[in-house]
C-alpha atoms as a printed R data frame, in Angstrom:
   type eleno elety resid chain resno       x       y       z
1  ATOM     1    CA   MET     A     1 -10.622  -8.537  -9.327
2  ATOM     2    CA   ASN     A     2  -9.300  -8.633  -5.818
3  ATOM     3    CA   SER     A     3  -5.587  -7.686  -4.802
4  ATOM     4    CA   ASP     A     4  -4.184 -11.061  -4.741
5  ATOM     5    CA   GLN     A     5  -5.646 -11.544  -8.636
6  ATOM     6    CA   LEU     A     6  -4.036  -8.144  -9.714
7  ATOM     7    CA   GLU     A     7  -0.781  -9.017  -8.034
8  ATOM     8    CA   GLY     A     8  -0.893 -12.696  -9.777
9  ATOM     9    CA   LYS     A     9  -1.286 -10.845 -13.137
10 ATOM    10    CA   TRP     A    10   1.065  -8.515 -12.364
11 ATOM    11    CA   LYS     A    11   3.834 -11.214 -11.832
12 ATOM    12    CA   GLN     A    12   2.720 -12.824 -14.844
13 ATOM    13    CA   VAL     A    13   3.573  -9.798 -16.932
14 ATOM    14    CA   LYS     A    14   6.838  -9.169 -15.281
15 ATOM    15    CA   GLY     A    15   7.591 -12.898 -16.193
16 ATOM    16    CA   LYS     A    16   6.599 -12.493 -19.646
17 ATOM    17    CA   PHE     A    17   8.508  -9.246 -20.208
18 ATOM    18    CA   LYS     A    18  11.652 -10.952 -18.590
19 ATOM    19    CA   GLU     A    19  11.613 -13.888 -21.264
20 ATOM    20    CA   GLU     A    20  10.864 -11.526 -24.333
21 ATOM    21    CA   TYR     A    21  13.352  -8.798 -23.374
22 ATOM    22    CA   GLY     A    22  16.278 -10.595 -21.438
23 ATOM    23    CA   ASP     A    23  17.564  -7.081 -20.697
24 ATOM    24    CA   VAL     A    24  14.348  -6.256 -18.341
25 ATOM    25    CA   THR     A    25  15.521  -6.322 -14.799
26 ATOM    26    CA   ASP     A    26  13.766  -6.318 -11.613
27 ATOM    27    CA   ASP     A    27  14.575  -2.680 -11.231
28 ATOM    28    CA   ASP     A    28  12.773  -1.826 -14.337
29 ATOM    29    CA   THR     A    29   9.563  -3.896 -13.417
30 ATOM    30    CA   THR     A    30   9.671  -2.324 -10.048
31 ATOM    31    CA   HIS     A    31   9.702   1.074 -11.098
32 ATOM    32    CA   ALA     A    32   6.723   0.588 -13.485
33 ATOM    33    CA   GLU     A    33   4.885  -0.929 -10.598
34 ATOM    34    CA   GLY     A    34   5.699   2.136  -8.645
35 ATOM    35    CA   LYS     A    35   4.336   4.419 -11.478
36 ATOM    36    CA   PHE     A    36   1.288   2.363 -11.584
37 ATOM    37    CA   ASP     A    37   0.779   2.797  -7.624
38 ATOM    38    CA   GLN     A    38   1.419   6.453  -8.106
39 ATOM    39    CA   MET     A    39  -1.175   6.591 -10.742
40 ATOM    40    CA   LEU     A    40  -3.914   4.808  -8.653
41 ATOM    41    CA   GLY     A    41  -2.806   7.372  -5.749
42 ATOM    42    CA   LYS     A    42  -3.768  10.176  -8.016
43 ATOM    43    CA   LEU     A    43  -6.878   8.850  -9.526
44 ATOM    44    CA   GLN     A    44  -8.119   8.036  -6.005
45 ATOM    45    CA   GLU     A    45  -7.307  11.524  -4.640
46 ATOM    46    CA   LYS     A    46  -9.466  12.889  -7.828
47 ATOM    47    CA   THR     A    47 -12.218  10.894  -7.875
48 ATOM    48    CA   GLY     A    48 -12.704   9.627  -4.268
49 ATOM    49    CA   LYS     A    49 -12.889   6.170  -5.224
50 ATOM    50    CA   THR     A    50 -10.992   3.472  -3.458
51 ATOM    51    CA   LYS     A    51  -8.033   1.817  -5.151
52 ATOM    52    CA   GLU     A    52 -10.129  -1.634  -5.471
53 ATOM    53    CA   GLU     A    53 -12.931   0.241  -7.338
54 ATOM    54    CA   LEU     A    54 -10.183   1.624  -9.478
55 ATOM    55    CA   LYS     A    55  -8.536  -1.439 -10.334
56 ATOM    56    CA   ASP     A    56 -11.888  -3.046 -11.152
57 ATOM    57    CA   TRP     A    57 -12.539  -0.257 -13.540
58 ATOM    58    CA   ILE     A    58  -9.271  -0.825 -15.129
59 ATOM    59    CA   ASP     A    59  -9.841  -4.400 -15.441
60 ATOM    60    CA   LYS     A    60 -13.232  -3.738 -17.119
61 ATOM    61    CA   GLN     A    61 -11.738  -1.694 -19.997
């Protein structure tokens, strides 16, 4: 999965959350996205793998 595909999936998830839970805001989803980026950064630091490698691994789980 490349970064464009991941971004597209994230936008779909954000939209579904907003449809299902009307009180979910852009701030909420942006915060979650930031936490995901932080997690990837920490995993990258610990494993030495690229973000793309980690995203591919996550996608296969």
